[in-house]
PDB file of C-alpha atoms in Angstrom:
ATOM      1  CA  GLY A   1       0.210  -0.127  -0.193  1.00 34.00           C
ATOM      2  CA  GLU A   2       0.931   3.524  -0.222  1.00 38.00           C
ATOM      3  CA  SER A   3       2.879   4.928   2.743  1.00 43.00           C
ATOM      4  CA  VAL A   4       5.035   7.242   4.121  1.00 51.00           C
ATOM      5  CA  GLY A   5       8.652   6.828   5.222  1.00 46.00           C
ATOM      6  CA  LEU A   6      11.507   8.128   6.959  1.00 39.00           C
ATOM      7  CA  HIS A   7      14.893   7.370   5.521  1.00 44.00           C
ATOM      8  CA  LEU A   8      17.004   7.760   9.136  1.00 47.00           C
ATOM      9  CA  PRO A   9      15.297   6.692  11.946  1.00 85.00           C
ATOM     10  CA  THR A  10      18.116   8.583  14.368  1.00 90.00           C
ATOM     11  CA  LEU A  11      19.719  11.849  14.129  1.00 92.00           C
ATOM     12  CA  SER A  12      22.366  13.401  16.422  1.00 95.00           C
ATOM     13  CA  VAL A  13      23.819  16.813  15.868  1.00 96.00           C
ATOM     14  CA  GLN A  14      25.727  19.492  18.058  1.00 96.00           C
ATOM     15  CA  GLU A  15      23.910  22.255  19.223  1.00 97.00           C
ATOM     16  CA  GLY A  16      24.445  25.124  16.624  1.00 96.00           C
ATOM     17  CA  ASP A  17      24.397  23.160  13.601  1.00 96.00           C
ATOM     18  CA  ASN A  18      21.838  22.822  11.221  1.00 96.00           C
ATOM     19  CA  SER A  19      19.868  19.703  11.090  1.00 96.00           C
ATOM     20  CA  ILE A  20      17.878  18.201   8.026  1.00 96.00           C
ATOM     21  CA  ILE A  21      15.154  15.316   8.517  1.00 95.00           C
ATOM     22  CA  ASN A  22      14.060  13.469   5.366  1.00 93.00           C
ATOM     23  CA  CYS A  23      11.044  11.712   4.271  1.00 92.00           C
ATOM     24  CA  ALA A  24       9.819   9.649   1.186  1.00 90.00           C
ATOM     25  CA  TYR A  25       6.528   9.364   0.126  1.00 86.00           C
ATOM     26  CA  SER A  26       4.709   7.062  -2.012  1.00 78.00           C
ATOM     27  CA  ASN A  27       1.338   8.723  -2.905  1.00 82.00           C
ATOM     28  CA  SER A  28       2.215  10.825  -5.905  1.00 83.00           C
ATOM     29  CA  ALA A  29      -1.626  12.102  -5.749  1.00 85.00           C
ATOM     30  CA  SER A  30      -0.760  14.041  -2.301  1.00 86.00           C
ATOM     31  CA  ASP A  31      -1.699  17.421  -2.422  1.00 86.00           C
ATOM     32  CA  TYR A  32      -0.035  18.907   0.539  1.00 88.00           C
ATOM     33  CA  PHE A  33       2.268  17.503   3.382  1.00 93.00           C
ATOM     34  CA  ILE A  34       3.009  18.064   7.426  1.00 93.00           C
ATOM     35  CA  TRP A  35       5.832  17.958   9.746  1.00 95.00           C
ATOM     36  CA  TYR A  36       5.341  17.107  13.615  1.00 95.00           C
ATOM     37  CA  LYS A  37       6.882  17.466  16.387  1.00 96.00           C
ATOM     38  CA  GLN A  38       6.709  15.280  19.299  1.00 95.00           C
ATOM     39  CA  GLU A  39       8.089  15.860  22.309  1.00 94.00           C
ATOM     40  CA  SER A  40       8.683  13.186  25.118  1.00 90.00           C
ATOM     41  CA  GLY A  41       5.257  12.704  27.065  1.00 88.00           C
ATOM     42  CA  LYS A  42       3.839  14.899  24.360  1.00 92.00           C
ATOM     43  CA  GLY A  43       1.122  15.074  21.545  1.00 94.00           C
ATOM     44  CA  PRO A  44       2.712  15.891  17.958  1.00 94.00           C
ATOM     45  CA  GLN A  45       2.694  19.631  17.554  1.00 94.00           C
ATOM     46  CA  PHE A  46       2.283  20.946  13.906  1.00 93.00           C
ATOM     47  CA  ILE A  47       5.373  22.691  12.775  1.00 94.00           C
ATOM     48  CA  ILE A  48       4.901  23.368   8.954  1.00 95.00           C
ATOM     49  CA  ASP A  49       3.223  22.192   6.407  1.00 93.00           C
ATOM     50  CA  ILE A  50       3.725  22.556   2.190  1.00 95.00           C
ATOM     51  CA  ARG A  51       1.311  22.155  -0.663  1.00 93.00           C
ATOM     52  CA  SER A  52       2.417  20.482  -3.249  1.00 92.00           C
ATOM     53  CA  ASN A  53       2.347  23.379  -5.872  1.00 94.00           C
ATOM     54  CA  MET A  54       5.332  24.547  -4.012  1.00 95.00           C
ATOM     55  CA  ASP A  55       8.845  23.335  -3.863  1.00 96.00           C
ATOM     56  CA  LYS A  56      10.086  25.149  -0.691  1.00 97.00           C
ATOM     57  CA  ARG A  57       8.455  27.067   2.449  1.00 97.00           C
ATOM     58  CA  GLN A  58       9.952  28.627   5.370  1.00 96.00           C
ATOM     59  CA  GLY A  59       9.180  29.069   8.784  1.00 94.00           C
ATOM     60  CA  GLN A  60      10.644  30.190  11.651  1.00 92.00           C
ATOM     61  CA  ARG A  61      14.218  28.636  11.652  1.00 95.00           C
ATOM     62  CA  VAL A  62      12.524  25.572   9.788  1.00 97.00           C
ATOM     63  CA  THR A  63      12.530  25.458   5.917  1.00 97.00           C
ATOM     64  CA  VAL A  64      10.798  22.355   4.263  1.00 97.00           C
ATOM     65  CA  LEU A  65      11.467  21.567   0.925  1.00 97.00           C
ATOM     66  CA  LEU A  66       9.440  19.353  -1.534  1.00 96.00           C
ATOM     67  CA  ASN A  67      10.831  17.246  -4.788  1.00 95.00           C
ATOM     68  CA  LYS A  68       8.259  15.796  -6.407  1.00 92.00           C
ATOM     69  CA  THR A  69      10.232  14.018  -9.014  1.00 92.00           C
ATOM     70  CA  VAL A  70      11.679  11.924  -6.698  1.00 92.00           C
ATOM     71  CA  LYS A  71       9.036  12.106  -3.906  1.00 92.00           C
ATOM     72  CA  HIS A  72      11.382  13.501  -1.227  1.00 93.00           C
ATOM     73  CA  LEU A  73      10.319  15.682   1.404  1.00 94.00           C
ATOM     74  CA  SER A  74      12.952  17.205   3.906  1.00 96.00           C
ATOM     75  CA  LEU A  75      12.636  19.544   7.034  1.00 97.00           C
ATOM     76  CA  GLN A  76      15.682  21.780   8.022  1.00 97.00           C
ATOM     77  CA  ILE A  77      16.106  23.106  11.146  1.00 97.00           C
ATOM     78  CA  ALA A  78      18.728  25.997  11.456  1.00 97.00           C
ATOM     79  CA  ALA A  79      21.098  26.801  14.456  1.00 97.00           C
ATOM     80  CA  THR A  80      19.448  23.531  16.280  1.00 97.00           C
ATOM     81  CA  GLN A  81      18.688  23.860  20.185  1.00 96.00           C
ATOM     82  CA  PRO A  82      18.475  21.505  22.685  1.00 95.00           C
ATOM     83  CA  GLY A  83      14.511  22.161  22.652  1.00 95.00           C
ATOM     84  CA  ASP A  84      14.483  20.553  19.062  1.00 97.00           C
ATOM     85  CA  SER A  85      15.041  17.024  20.451  1.00 96.00           C
ATOM     86  CA  ALA A  86      12.268  15.271  19.772  1.00 96.00           C
ATOM     87  CA  VAL A  87      10.929  12.606  17.338  1.00 95.00           C
ATOM     88  CA  TYR A  88       9.592  14.206  13.753  1.00 96.00           C
ATOM     89  CA  PHE A  89       6.991  13.009  12.037  1.00 92.00           C
ATOM     90  CA  CYS A  90       6.275  13.876   8.191  1.00 93.00           C
ATOM     91  CA  ALA A  91       2.790  12.915   7.247  1.00 91.00           C
ATOM     92  CA  GLU A  92       0.229  12.992   4.112  1.00 89.00           C
ATOM     93  CA  PRO A  93      -3.515  12.646   3.537  1.00 84.00           C
ATOM     94  CA  GLY A  94      -4.273   8.952   3.256  1.00 79.00           C
ATOM     95  CA  ASN A  95      -6.304   7.578   0.658  1.00 75.00           C
ATOM     96  CA  SER A  96      -9.558   8.570   2.420  1.00 73.00           C
ATOM     97  CA  GLY A  97      -8.799  12.638   1.930  1.00 73.00           C
ATOM     98  CA  TYR A  98      -9.015  13.071   5.766  1.00 74.00           C
ATOM     99  CA  ALA A  99      -7.133  10.864   7.866  1.00 78.00           C
ATOM    100  CA  LEU A 100      -3.063  11.321   8.057  1.00 84.00           C
ATOM    101  CA  ASN A 101      -0.305   8.804   7.021  1.00 85.00           C
ATOM    102  CA  PHE A 102       2.305   9.055   9.515  1.00 86.00           C
ATOM    103  CA  GLY A 103       5.912   7.883   8.710  1.00 81.00           C
ATOM    104  CA  LYS A 104       7.748   5.936  11.756  1.00 81.00           C
ATOM    105  CA  GLY A 105       9.430   9.125  12.657  1.00 89.00           C
ATOM    106  CA  THR A 106      13.154  10.226  13.213  1.00 92.00           C
ATOM    107  CA  SER A 107      14.482  11.147  16.483  1.00 93.00           C
ATOM    108  CA  LEU A 108      16.437  14.059  16.983  1.00 96.00           C
ATOM    109  CA  LEU A 109      19.265  14.258  19.498  1.00 95.00           C
ATOM    110  CA  VAL A 110      20.638  17.462  19.830  1.00 96.00           C
ATOM    111  CA  THR A 111      24.069  17.469  21.950  1.00 93.00           C
ATOM    112  CA  PRO A 112      25.684  20.132  23.930  1.00 88.00           C
TER     113      PRO A 112
ATOM    114  CA  ASP B   1      -6.680  29.088  22.543  1.00 62.00           C
ATOM    115  CA  ALA B   2      -6.433  25.988  25.171  1.00 81.00           C
ATOM    116  CA  GLY B   3      -5.606  23.509  22.059  1.00 94.00           C
ATOM    117  CA  VAL B   4      -7.436  20.307  22.213  1.00 97.00           C
ATOM    118  CA  ILE B   5      -7.887  18.683  25.975  1.00 97.00           C
ATOM    119  CA  GLN B   6      -7.826  15.386  27.225  1.00 98.00           C
ATOM    120  CA  SER B   7      -8.591  13.625  30.302  1.00 97.00           C
ATOM    121  CA  PRO B   8      -6.974  11.792  31.807  1.00 97.00           C
ATOM    122  CA  ARG B   9      -3.695  11.967  31.154  1.00 96.00           C
ATOM    123  CA  HIS B  10      -2.648   8.917  32.990  1.00 97.00           C
ATOM    124  CA  GLU B  11      -4.715   5.823  33.479  1.00 97.00           C
ATOM    125  CA  VAL B  12      -3.676   2.484  35.044  1.00 98.00           C
ATOM    126  CA  THR B  13      -6.339   0.023  35.460  1.00 97.00           C
ATOM    127  CA  GLU B  14      -7.003  -3.774  35.873  1.00 97.00           C
ATOM    128  CA  MET B  15      -7.668  -6.121  32.839  1.00 97.00           C
ATOM    129  CA  GLY B  16     -11.339  -6.457  32.386  1.00 97.00           C
ATOM    130  CA  GLN B  17     -12.114  -2.997  33.643  1.00 97.00           C
ATOM    131  CA  GLU B  18     -14.046  -0.060  31.659  1.00 97.00           C
ATOM    132  CA  VAL B  19     -12.022   2.728  30.435  1.00 98.00           C
ATOM    133  CA  THR B  20     -13.212   5.970  29.153  1.00 98.00           C
ATOM    134  CA  LEU B  21     -11.156   8.492  27.783  1.00 98.00           C
ATOM    135  CA  ARG B  22     -12.165  12.017  27.130  1.00 98.00           C
ATOM    136  CA  CYS B  23     -11.389  14.766  24.573  1.00 98.00           C
ATOM    137  CA  LYS B  24     -12.519  18.372  23.952  1.00 98.00           C
ATOM    138  CA  PRO B  25     -11.652  19.545  20.385  1.00 97.00           C
ATOM    139  CA  ILE B  26     -10.407  23.145  19.683  1.00 96.00           C
ATOM    140  CA  SER B  27     -13.708  25.268  19.516  1.00 95.00           C
ATOM    141  CA  GLY B  28     -15.008  25.774  15.815  1.00 93.00           C
ATOM    142  CA  HIS B  29     -13.309  22.782  14.519  1.00 94.00           C
ATOM    143  CA  ASN B  30     -15.523  20.419  12.809  1.00 91.00           C
ATOM    144  CA  SER B  31     -13.342  17.332  12.559  1.00 93.00           C
ATOM    145  CA  LEU B  32     -12.522  15.061  15.464  1.00 95.00           C
ATOM    146  CA  PHE B  33      -9.943  12.227  15.163  1.00 95.00           C
ATOM    147  CA  TRP B  34      -8.901   9.327  17.919  1.00 97.00           C
ATOM    148  CA  TYR B  35      -5.540   7.607  17.705  1.00 95.00           C
ATOM    149  CA  ARG B  36      -3.466   5.312  19.132  1.00 95.00           C
ATOM    150  CA  GLN B  37       0.259   5.222  19.284  1.00 92.00           C
ATOM    151  CA  THR B  38       2.626   2.358  20.595  1.00 88.00           C
ATOM    152  CA  MET B  39       6.203   1.787  19.777  1.00 83.00           C
ATOM    153  CA  MET B  40       5.665  -1.279  17.334  1.00 81.00           C
ATOM    154  CA  ARG B  41       2.913   0.293  15.159  1.00 83.00           C
ATOM    155  CA  GLY B  42       3.136   4.236  15.526  1.00 84.00           C
ATOM    156  CA  LEU B  43       0.259   6.129  15.266  1.00 88.00           C
ATOM    157  CA  GLU B  44      -2.651   4.408  14.077  1.00 89.00           C
ATOM    158  CA  LEU B  45      -6.114   6.374  13.142  1.00 91.00           C
ATOM    159  CA  LEU B  46      -9.333   4.636  15.344  1.00 95.00           C
ATOM    160  CA  ILE B  47     -12.099   6.983  14.458  1.00 95.00           C
ATOM    161  CA  TYR B  48     -12.761   9.880  12.620  1.00 93.00           C
ATOM    162  CA  PHE B  49     -15.895  12.499  13.118  1.00 95.00           C
ATOM    163  CA  ASN B  50     -17.330  15.142  10.963  1.00 93.00           C
ATOM    164  CA  ASN B  51     -19.801  17.386  12.689  1.00 93.00           C
ATOM    165  CA  ASN B  52     -20.258  14.861  15.392  1.00 94.00           C
ATOM    166  CA  VAL B  53     -21.218  11.883  13.118  1.00 94.00           C
ATOM    167  CA  PRO B  54     -18.430   9.156  12.713  1.00 94.00           C
ATOM    168  CA  ILE B  55     -17.107   8.903   9.279  1.00 92.00           C
ATOM    169  CA  ASP B  56     -14.778   6.081   9.290  1.00 90.00           C
ATOM    170  CA  ASP B  57     -14.188   3.753  12.340  1.00 92.00           C
ATOM    171  CA  SER B  58     -12.563   0.932  10.719  1.00 89.00           C
ATOM    172  CA  GLY B  59      -9.455   1.551  12.639  1.00 90.00           C
ATOM    173  CA  MET B  60     -11.263   0.648  15.815  1.00 94.00           C
ATOM    174  CA  PRO B  61      -9.685  -2.674  16.789  1.00 87.00           C
ATOM    175  CA  GLU B  62     -12.738  -4.339  17.734  1.00 85.00           C
ATOM    176  CA  ASP B  63     -16.327  -4.187  19.515  1.00 91.00           C
ATOM    177  CA  ARG B  64     -14.506  -3.964  22.848  1.00 96.00           C
ATOM    178  CA  PHE B  65     -13.870  -0.271  21.758  1.00 97.00           C
ATOM    179  CA  SER B  66     -16.546   2.781  21.272  1.00 97.00           C
ATOM    180  CA  ALA B  67     -16.282   6.423  20.439  1.00 98.00           C
ATOM    181  CA  LYS B  68     -19.254   8.839  20.741  1.00 97.00           C
ATOM    182  CA  MET B  69     -19.261  12.576  19.995  1.00 97.00           C
ATOM    183  CA  PRO B  70     -22.590  13.812  21.528  1.00 96.00           C
ATOM    184  CA  ASN B  71     -22.043  17.284  20.752  1.00 95.00           C
ATOM    185  CA  ALA B  72     -19.263  19.346  19.160  1.00 95.00           C
ATOM    186  CA  SER B  73     -17.092  20.092  22.323  1.00 96.00           C
ATOM    187  CA  PHE B  74     -17.004  16.747  23.628  1.00 97.00           C
ATOM    188  CA  SER B  75     -16.078  13.033  22.488  1.00 98.00           C
ATOM    189  CA  THR B  76     -15.614   9.926  24.349  1.00 98.00           C
ATOM    190  CA  LEU B  77     -13.292   6.715  24.035  1.00 98.00           C
ATOM    191  CA  LYS B  78     -14.584   3.487  25.636  1.00 98.00           C
ATOM    192  CA  ILE B  79     -12.526   0.526  25.976  1.00 97.00           C
ATOM    193  CA  GLN B  80     -14.693  -2.151  27.989  1.00 97.00           C
ATOM    194  CA  PRO B  81     -13.476  -4.698  28.716  1.00 96.00           C
ATOM    195  CA  SER B  82      -9.942  -3.540  28.425  1.00 97.00           C
ATOM    196  CA  GLU B  83      -6.798  -5.961  27.859  1.00 96.00           C
ATOM    197  CA  PRO B  84      -2.970  -5.405  28.428  1.00 97.00           C
ATOM    198  CA  ARG B  85      -2.457  -5.096  24.515  1.00 95.00           C
ATOM    199  CA  ASP B  86      -4.907  -2.115  24.587  1.00 96.00           C
ATOM    200  CA  SER B  87      -1.605  -0.248  26.802  1.00 97.00           C
ATOM    201  CA  ALA B  88      -0.967   2.455  24.738  1.00 96.00           C
ATOM    202  CA  VAL B  89      -1.022   6.848  24.213  1.00 97.00           C
ATOM    203  CA  TYR B  90      -4.109   7.448  23.073  1.00 98.00           C
ATOM    204  CA  PHE B  91      -4.266  10.682  20.879  1.00 97.00           C
ATOM    205  CA  CYS B  92      -7.280  12.963  20.309  1.00 97.00           C
ATOM    206  CA  ALA B  93      -6.974  15.458  17.460  1.00 96.00           C
ATOM    207  CA  SER B  94      -9.113  17.709  15.687  1.00 95.00           C
ATOM    208  CA  SER B  95      -9.187  20.228  12.439  1.00 92.00           C
ATOM    209  CA  PRO B  96     -11.366  23.134  11.202  1.00 89.00           C
ATOM    210  CA  ARG B  97     -12.196  21.125   8.119  1.00 76.00           C
ATOM    211  CA  GLU B  98     -11.159  18.231   6.199  1.00 67.00           C
ATOM    212  CA  PRO B  99      -8.393  17.880   4.746  1.00 67.00           C
ATOM    213  CA  ASP B 100      -6.524  20.220   6.823  1.00 75.00           C
ATOM    214  CA  THR B 101      -3.962  19.898   9.276  1.00 83.00           C
ATOM    215  CA  GLN B 102      -4.737  18.339  12.627  1.00 90.00           C
ATOM    216  CA  TYR B 103      -4.070  19.608  15.946  1.00 93.00           C
ATOM    217  CA  PHE B 104      -2.916  17.004  18.635  1.00 95.00           C
ATOM    218  CA  GLY B 105      -4.250  16.959  22.203  1.00 96.00           C
ATOM    219  CA  PRO B 106      -1.433  15.747  25.075  1.00 96.00           C
ATOM    220  CA  GLY B 107      -2.590  12.350  25.014  1.00 97.00           C
ATOM    221  CA  THR B 108      -3.894   9.759  27.449  1.00 98.00           C
ATOM    222  CA  ARG B 109      -1.399   7.220  28.395  1.00 97.00           C
ATOM    223  CA  LEU B 110      -3.433   3.869  29.227  1.00 98.00           C
ATOM    224  CA  THR B 111      -1.550   1.079  31.114  1.00 97.00           C
ATOM    225  CA  VAL B 112      -3.962  -2.292  31.575  1.00 97.00           C
ATOM    226  CA  LEU B 113      -2.336  -4.613  34.136  1.00 97.00           C
TER     227      LEU B 113
END
């Protein structure tokens, strides 16, 4: 079936460095994608989304890039901080159109 | 905005007991979702409501699980009888329309002994 997957299950970066979290998707018909951040003991928190008619979208310290040719999505975090340590999920609408298909998640660990 | 509110935050119960989880969506949102999260299976959609009406409950594991949404500001997820394999974190999420970004509550961590 169609699914959303992540290349790297864990990522360790030093404080101040930039982080890149990748996501591969298989549903070419998806018209938007969402990145969520989940800290320990908390629910997934919306970070940023991007529509399929865009290649790039920037937020505060975060940038999402969408490459529809290779069905690849990435989340870039600038000047990573300890508070960025969390599990990051990419998500896309499922076949139903309302439910979200979540990837397995990438754990980001920021070291001092 | 208070965000999605869930209660209780933690629940420990014994096998066979009834468990009721509660959710208050964000005011004005007309879509509500119940998810279950485990290490093995990740986030799984259990049921989806739109305008208080259940639209898709195909993710509900079995008849022991039931969900209601009596009004736009309240929903419950009930497990009766509970089993150890139901232990997980249960999330409620709401969105202003379908499809759209979903906003999650803090979750209820359920432990069934």
